[in-house]
Amino acid sequence: MHLQGGNSLSHCLGAKTGKFSQEFINLIRVSERSGDLGLALDTISKQLEAQIELRRKVIQSLTYPLITLATSVTLVIVMMLWVVPVFKEVFDNFQAELPAPTLLLIAISQVIEKNFIGLLIISICIITCFLFSWHQLIALQRYCDRLILRLPLLGNLFRLATLGNWCRTLGHLINAGLALPDALRVTAQSSNHWVSHDFSAEIFKHLTRGYPVSEALKKSDPRALFMDTETLLLLHIAAQSGSLAQMLNKRANTLDQQLSSKLHSLSNSLEPLLILLVGFVIGGLVIILYLPIFNLGQIV
């Protein structure tokens, strides 16, 4: 109905709030002006395929570690709420001093048992307040996005994913016929990550002030939080040779490959580490509970 009424495709897609990303709507809007709608749709298709493949690899790599971690946390909670109190009743009949680790474990169990509902409600309230604040406060979103990139191990994974998406989006917009400043503005508007949004906006600002591309890239990320040195050098060379769009797309593919490799390595490393952690925690709790029984002769 909207198309029959004379509206553009980008306008019709934008009217479907929440159905289509702003990035794709902007890309279609640009292609309508340049007459390359087919290229834009093909670009969107390839980008969606890349995002789906990346999401599949992330889920595949992290499913087992997350299940293992959730299982271990559940086992600890079950032991604290039901197993330790049973042992406490048995130990009360010993009428003897218990080892310090056992006393500490019983004390922690009693605190959790008495305040479990309260702790659960407080945790839910804190999470709810944080999520509500995160949706309302842009400053909090910016802080969280920057904090995530500084996390050990996980920070680099998020950086690779965000930078790869930034390179691919900017490369597609330039291929669609936009000048670099306009492509950067659209990339900033389309970004769902504040670090890449601010990075695009800063580059746009420096370019409009007359700085060359390489200098604008350096000034926009002086601490190299977002863009690594290798990507910076490659884009500098590509800008000088007039092949920036091609290099951006190639770099996006390379970053995706690096991300996949690191996810695979992280998954393979986490599996044995989590198994050891679960064994250490559960085994430690069992040993602490059985210490008085090991010393039964002395206690009795």
CSV table of C-alpha atoms in Angstrom, one decimal:
chain,number,residue,atom,x,y,z
A,1,MET,CA,0.0,0.0,0.0
A,2,HIS,CA,2.8,2.4,0.8
A,3,LEU,CA,4.6,1.7,-2.5
A,4,GLN,CA,1.4,2.1,-4.4
A,5,GLY,CA,0.9,5.4,-2.7
A,6,GLY,CA,4.1,6.7,-4.3
A,7,ASN,CA,6.4,6.3,-1.3
A,8,SER,CA,10.0,5.0,-1.7
A,9,LEU,CA,11.1,1.5,-0.6
A,10,SER,CA,13.3,3.0,2.1
A,11,HIS,CA,10.4,5.0,3.5
A,12,CYS,CA,8.2,1.9,3.5
A,13,LEU,CA,10.8,-0.1,5.4
A,14,GLY,CA,11.3,2.8,7.9
A,15,ALA,CA,7.6,2.8,8.6
A,16,LYS,CA,7.9,-0.8,9.9
A,17,THR,CA,9.3,0.3,13.3
A,18,GLY,CA,11.7,-2.3,14.7
A,19,LYS,CA,11.4,-4.7,11.7
A,20,PHE,CA,14.5,-3.5,9.7
A,21,SER,CA,17.8,-2.1,10.9
A,22,GLN,CA,18.6,1.5,10.3
A,23,GLU,CA,21.8,0.4,8.5
A,24,PHE,CA,19.9,-1.4,5.8
A,25,ILE,CA,17.3,1.3,5.5
A,26,ASN,CA,20.0,3.9,4.9
A,27,LEU,CA,21.8,1.7,2.4
A,28,ILE,CA,18.6,1.3,0.4
A,29,ARG,CA,17.9,5.0,0.6
A,30,VAL,CA,21.4,5.7,-0.8
A,31,SER,CA,21.0,3.1,-3.6
A,32,GLU,CA,17.6,4.7,-4.6
A,33,ARG,CA,19.4,8.0,-5.2
A,34,SER,CA,22.2,6.3,-7.2
A,35,GLY,CA,20.0,3.9,-9.1
A,36,ASP,CA,21.8,0.8,-7.7
A,37,LEU,CA,19.0,-0.8,-5.7
A,38,GLY,CA,20.0,-4.3,-6.9
A,39,LEU,CA,23.5,-3.9,-5.6
A,40,ALA,CA,22.2,-2.6,-2.3
A,41,LEU,CA,19.9,-5.6,-1.9
A,42,ASP,CA,22.7,-8.0,-2.8
A,43,THR,CA,25.0,-6.2,-0.3
A,44,ILE,CA,22.3,-6.5,2.4
A,45,SER,CA,21.9,-10.2,1.6
A,46,LYS,CA,25.7,-10.9,2.0
A,47,GLN,CA,25.9,-8.9,5.2
A,48,LEU,CA,22.9,-10.8,6.7
A,49,GLU,CA,24.6,-14.1,5.8
A,50,ALA,CA,27.8,-12.9,7.4
A,51,GLN,CA,26.0,-11.9,10.6
A,52,ILE,CA,24.0,-15.2,10.7
A,53,GLU,CA,27.2,-17.2,10.2
A,54,LEU,CA,29.0,-15.2,12.9
A,55,ARG,CA,26.1,-15.6,15.4
A,56,ARG,CA,26.1,-19.4,14.7
A,57,LYS,CA,29.9,-19.6,15.4
A,58,VAL,CA,29.5,-17.6,18.6
A,59,ILE,CA,26.7,-19.8,19.9
A,60,GLN,CA,28.5,-23.0,18.9
A,61,SER,CA,31.7,-21.9,20.6
A,62,LEU,CA,30.1,-20.7,23.9
A,63,THR,CA,27.2,-23.1,24.4
A,64,TYR,CA,29.1,-25.8,26.1
A,65,PRO,CA,31.2,-23.5,28.4
A,66,LEU,CA,28.0,-21.6,29.4
A,67,ILE,CA,26.1,-24.8,30.2
A,68,THR,CA,29.0,-26.1,32.2
A,69,LEU,CA,29.2,-22.9,34.2
A,70,ALA,CA,25.5,-22.7,34.8
A,71,THR,CA,25.5,-26.3,36.0
A,72,SER,CA,28.3,-25.7,38.4
A,73,VAL,CA,26.6,-22.6,39.9
A,74,THR,CA,23.3,-24.6,40.2
A,75,LEU,CA,25.1,-27.4,42.0
A,76,VAL,CA,26.8,-25.0,44.4
A,77,ILE,CA,23.4,-23.4,45.2
A,78,VAL,CA,21.8,-26.8,45.7
A,79,MET,CA,24.6,-27.9,48.1
A,80,MET,CA,24.3,-24.7,50.1
A,81,LEU,CA,20.5,-24.8,50.4
A,82,TRP,CA,19.9,-28.5,51.0
A,83,VAL,CA,23.0,-30.6,51.4
A,84,VAL,CA,25.0,-28.5,53.9
A,85,PRO,CA,22.0,-28.1,56.3
A,86,VAL,CA,21.6,-31.9,56.4
A,87,PHE,CA,25.3,-32.3,57.3
A,88,LYS,CA,24.9,-29.5,60.0
A,89,GLU,CA,22.2,-31.5,61.7
A,90,VAL,CA,24.5,-34.5,61.8
A,91,PHE,CA,27.5,-32.5,63.1
A,92,ASP,CA,25.3,-31.0,65.9
A,93,ASN,CA,25.1,-34.5,67.4
A,94,PHE,CA,28.9,-34.7,67.5
A,95,GLN,CA,29.1,-32.2,70.4
A,96,ALA,CA,32.6,-31.4,69.4
A,97,GLU,CA,34.5,-28.5,67.8
A,98,LEU,CA,34.4,-28.6,64.0
A,99,PRO,CA,37.2,-27.7,61.7
A,100,ALA,CA,37.4,-24.0,60.7
A,101,PRO,CA,36.6,-24.6,57.0
A,102,THR,CA,33.5,-26.6,57.9
A,103,LEU,CA,32.3,-23.9,60.3
A,104,LEU,CA,32.8,-21.3,57.6
A,105,LEU,CA,30.9,-23.3,55.0
A,106,ILE,CA,28.0,-23.9,57.5
A,107,ALA,CA,27.9,-20.2,58.3
A,108,ILE,CA,27.8,-19.2,54.6
A,109,SER,CA,25.1,-21.8,54.0
A,110,GLN,CA,23.0,-20.4,56.8
A,111,VAL,CA,23.2,-16.9,55.5
A,112,ILE,CA,22.2,-18.0,52.0
A,113,GLU,CA,19.4,-20.2,53.3
A,114,LYS,CA,17.9,-17.5,55.5
A,115,ASN,CA,18.2,-14.7,53.0
A,116,PHE,CA,17.9,-16.6,49.7
A,117,ILE,CA,14.5,-15.1,48.7
A,118,GLY,CA,15.7,-11.6,49.7
A,119,LEU,CA,19.0,-12.0,47.8
A,120,LEU,CA,17.1,-13.2,44.8
A,121,ILE,CA,14.7,-10.3,44.9
A,122,ILE,CA,17.6,-7.8,45.3
A,123,SER,CA,19.5,-9.4,42.4
A,124,ILE,CA,16.4,-9.2,40.2
A,125,CYS,CA,15.8,-5.5,41.2
A,126,ILE,CA,19.4,-4.6,40.5
A,127,ILE,CA,19.4,-6.3,37.1
A,128,THR,CA,16.0,-4.7,36.2
A,129,CYS,CA,17.2,-1.2,37.3
A,130,PHE,CA,20.4,-1.6,35.3
A,131,LEU,CA,18.6,-2.7,32.2
A,132,PHE,CA,16.1,0.2,32.5
A,133,SER,CA,18.9,2.7,33.1
A,134,TRP,CA,20.9,1.3,30.2
A,135,HIS,CA,18.0,1.8,27.8
A,136,GLN,CA,17.4,5.3,29.1
A,137,LEU,CA,20.9,6.7,29.6
A,138,ILE,CA,23.2,7.1,26.6
A,139,ALA,CA,26.1,7.9,28.8
A,140,LEU,CA,25.7,4.5,30.5
A,141,GLN,CA,25.6,2.8,27.2
A,142,ARG,CA,28.8,4.5,26.1
A,143,TYR,CA,30.5,3.6,29.3
A,144,CYS,CA,29.4,-0.1,29.1
A,145,ASP,CA,30.5,-0.3,25.4
A,146,ARG,CA,33.9,1.0,26.2
A,147,LEU,CA,34.2,-1.1,29.3
A,148,ILE,CA,33.4,-4.3,27.4
A,149,LEU,CA,36.3,-3.6,24.9
A,150,ARG,CA,38.7,-3.4,27.9
A,151,LEU,CA,37.7,-6.8,29.3
A,152,PRO,CA,40.5,-9.4,29.2
A,153,LEU,CA,39.9,-12.1,26.5
A,154,LEU,CA,36.3,-11.1,25.8
A,155,GLY,CA,37.1,-7.5,25.0
A,156,ASN,CA,39.2,-8.4,22.0
A,157,LEU,CA,36.4,-10.7,20.7
A,158,PHE,CA,33.9,-7.8,20.9
A,159,ARG,CA,36.4,-5.5,19.2
A,160,LEU,CA,37.0,-7.8,16.3
A,161,ALA,CA,33.2,-8.3,15.8
A,162,THR,CA,32.4,-4.6,16.0
A,163,LEU,CA,35.4,-3.5,13.9
A,164,GLY,CA,34.6,-6.1,11.2
A,165,ASN,CA,31.0,-4.9,11.0
A,166,TRP,CA,32.2,-1.3,10.8
A,167,CYS,CA,34.5,-2.1,7.9
A,168,ARG,CA,31.9,-4.1,6.1
A,169,THR,CA,29.2,-1.4,6.5
A,170,LEU,CA,31.5,1.5,5.4
A,171,GLY,CA,32.8,-0.5,2.5
A,172,HIS,CA,29.3,-1.3,1.2
A,173,LEU,CA,28.2,2.3,1.5
A,174,ILE,CA,31.2,3.5,-0.5
A,175,ASN,CA,30.6,0.8,-3.1
A,176,ALA,CA,27.0,2.1,-3.3
A,177,GLY,CA,28.3,5.5,-4.5
A,178,LEU,CA,28.5,7.6,-1.3
A,179,ALA,CA,31.4,9.9,-0.7
A,180,LEU,CA,33.5,8.9,2.4
A,181,PRO,CA,32.2,11.7,4.7
A,182,ASP,CA,28.6,10.8,3.8
A,183,ALA,CA,29.3,7.1,4.2
A,184,LEU,CA,30.8,7.8,7.6
A,185,ARG,CA,27.7,9.8,8.7
A,186,VAL,CA,25.4,7.0,7.6
A,187,THR,CA,27.6,4.4,9.3
A,188,ALA,CA,27.5,6.4,12.6
A,189,GLN,CA,23.7,6.6,12.4
A,190,SER,CA,23.4,2.9,11.6
A,191,SER,CA,25.8,1.7,14.3
A,192,ASN,CA,24.4,-0.3,17.3
A,193,HIS,CA,27.7,0.2,19.2
A,194,TRP,CA,28.6,3.5,20.7
A,195,VAL,CA,32.4,3.1,20.2
A,196,SER,CA,32.0,2.6,16.5
A,197,HIS,CA,29.4,5.4,16.3
A,198,ASP,CA,31.7,7.8,18.0
A,199,PHE,CA,34.7,6.6,15.9
A,200,SER,CA,32.8,7.3,12.7
A,201,ALA,CA,31.6,10.7,13.9
A,202,GLU,CA,35.2,11.7,14.9
A,203,ILE,CA,36.6,10.6,11.5
A,204,PHE,CA,33.8,12.6,9.8
A,205,LYS,CA,34.6,15.7,11.9
A,206,HIS,CA,38.4,15.5,11.1
A,207,LEU,CA,37.8,14.9,7.4
A,208,THR,CA,35.5,18.0,7.2
A,209,ARG,CA,38.3,20.0,8.8
A,210,GLY,CA,40.7,19.0,6.0
A,211,TYR,CA,42.7,16.2,7.5
A,212,PRO,CA,43.7,13.2,5.3
A,213,VAL,CA,42.1,9.8,5.9
A,214,SER,CA,45.1,8.4,7.8
A,215,GLU,CA,45.4,11.4,10.1
A,216,ALA,CA,41.7,11.4,10.7
A,217,LEU,CA,41.8,7.7,11.7
A,218,LYS,CA,44.7,8.3,14.1
A,219,LYS,CA,43.1,11.3,15.8
A,220,SER,CA,39.7,9.5,16.1
A,221,ASP,CA,41.2,6.6,18.1
A,222,PRO,CA,44.4,7.9,19.8
A,223,ARG,CA,44.5,5.1,22.4
A,224,ALA,CA,43.9,2.4,19.8
A,225,LEU,CA,40.8,1.1,21.7
A,226,PHE,CA,38.9,0.3,18.6
A,227,MET,CA,41.2,0.1,15.5
A,228,ASP,CA,44.4,-2.0,15.6
A,229,THR,CA,47.6,-0.8,14.0
A,230,GLU,CA,47.4,-3.3,11.1
A,231,THR,CA,43.9,-2.2,10.1
A,232,LEU,CA,45.0,1.5,10.3
A,233,LEU,CA,48.0,1.0,8.0
A,234,LEU,CA,46.0,-1.0,5.5
A,235,LEU,CA,43.3,1.6,5.3
A,236,HIS,CA,45.9,4.3,5.0
A,237,ILE,CA,47.5,2.6,2.0
A,238,ALA,CA,44.1,1.8,0.5
A,239,ALA,CA,43.0,5.5,0.8
A,240,GLN,CA,46.1,6.7,-1.0
A,241,SER,CA,45.7,4.1,-3.8
A,242,GLY,CA,42.0,4.8,-4.2
A,243,SER,CA,40.9,1.3,-3.2
A,244,LEU,CA,39.4,2.0,0.2
A,245,ALA,CA,36.1,0.2,-0.3
A,246,GLN,CA,37.8,-3.0,-1.5
A,247,MET,CA,40.2,-2.9,1.4
A,248,LEU,CA,37.4,-2.3,3.9
A,249,ASN,CA,35.5,-5.4,2.6
A,250,LYS,CA,38.7,-7.5,2.6
A,251,ARG,CA,39.6,-6.4,6.1
A,252,ALA,CA,36.1,-7.2,7.3
A,253,ASN,CA,36.5,-10.8,6.0
A,254,THR,CA,39.9,-11.1,7.6
A,255,LEU,CA,38.6,-9.8,11.0
A,256,ASP,CA,35.7,-12.3,10.8
A,257,GLN,CA,38.2,-15.1,10.2
A,258,GLN,CA,40.3,-13.9,13.2
A,259,LEU,CA,37.2,-13.8,15.3
A,260,SER,CA,36.2,-17.3,14.3
A,261,SER,CA,39.7,-18.6,15.1
A,262,LYS,CA,39.8,-16.9,18.5
A,263,LEU,CA,36.4,-18.2,19.4
A,264,HIS,CA,37.4,-21.7,18.5
A,265,SER,CA,40.6,-21.4,20.6
A,266,LEU,CA,38.7,-19.9,23.5
A,267,SER,CA,36.1,-22.6,23.4
A,268,ASN,CA,38.8,-25.3,23.3
A,269,SER,CA,40.6,-23.7,26.2
A,270,LEU,CA,37.5,-23.0,28.3
A,271,GLU,CA,36.2,-26.5,28.3
A,272,PRO,CA,39.0,-28.2,30.3
A,273,LEU,CA,39.4,-25.1,32.5
A,274,LEU,CA,35.8,-25.1,33.4
A,275,ILE,CA,35.8,-28.9,34.1
A,276,LEU,CA,38.8,-28.3,36.4
A,277,LEU,CA,37.0,-25.4,38.1
A,278,VAL,CA,33.8,-27.4,38.6
A,279,GLY,CA,35.8,-30.3,40.0
A,280,PHE,CA,37.8,-28.0,42.3
A,281,VAL,CA,34.7,-26.2,43.7
A,282,ILE,CA,32.5,-29.2,44.1
A,283,GLY,CA,35.3,-31.4,45.3
A,284,GLY,CA,36.4,-28.8,47.7
A,285,LEU,CA,32.9,-28.5,49.2
A,286,VAL,CA,32.7,-32.2,49.6
A,287,ILE,CA,36.1,-32.5,51.3
A,288,ILE,CA,35.2,-29.6,53.7
A,289,LEU,CA,31.9,-31.4,54.6
A,290,TYR,CA,33.6,-34.7,55.2
A,291,LEU,CA,36.5,-33.2,57.3
A,292,PRO,CA,34.7,-33.8,60.6
A,293,ILE,CA,33.9,-37.4,59.5
A,294,PHE,CA,37.6,-38.0,58.6
A,295,ASN,CA,38.3,-36.8,62.2
A,296,LEU,CA,35.5,-38.8,63.6
A,297,GLY,CA,37.7,-40.7,66.0
A,298,GLN,CA,39.1,-37.5,67.6
A,299,ILE,CA,35.7,-35.9,67.7
A,300,VAL,CA,33.9,-38.8,69.3
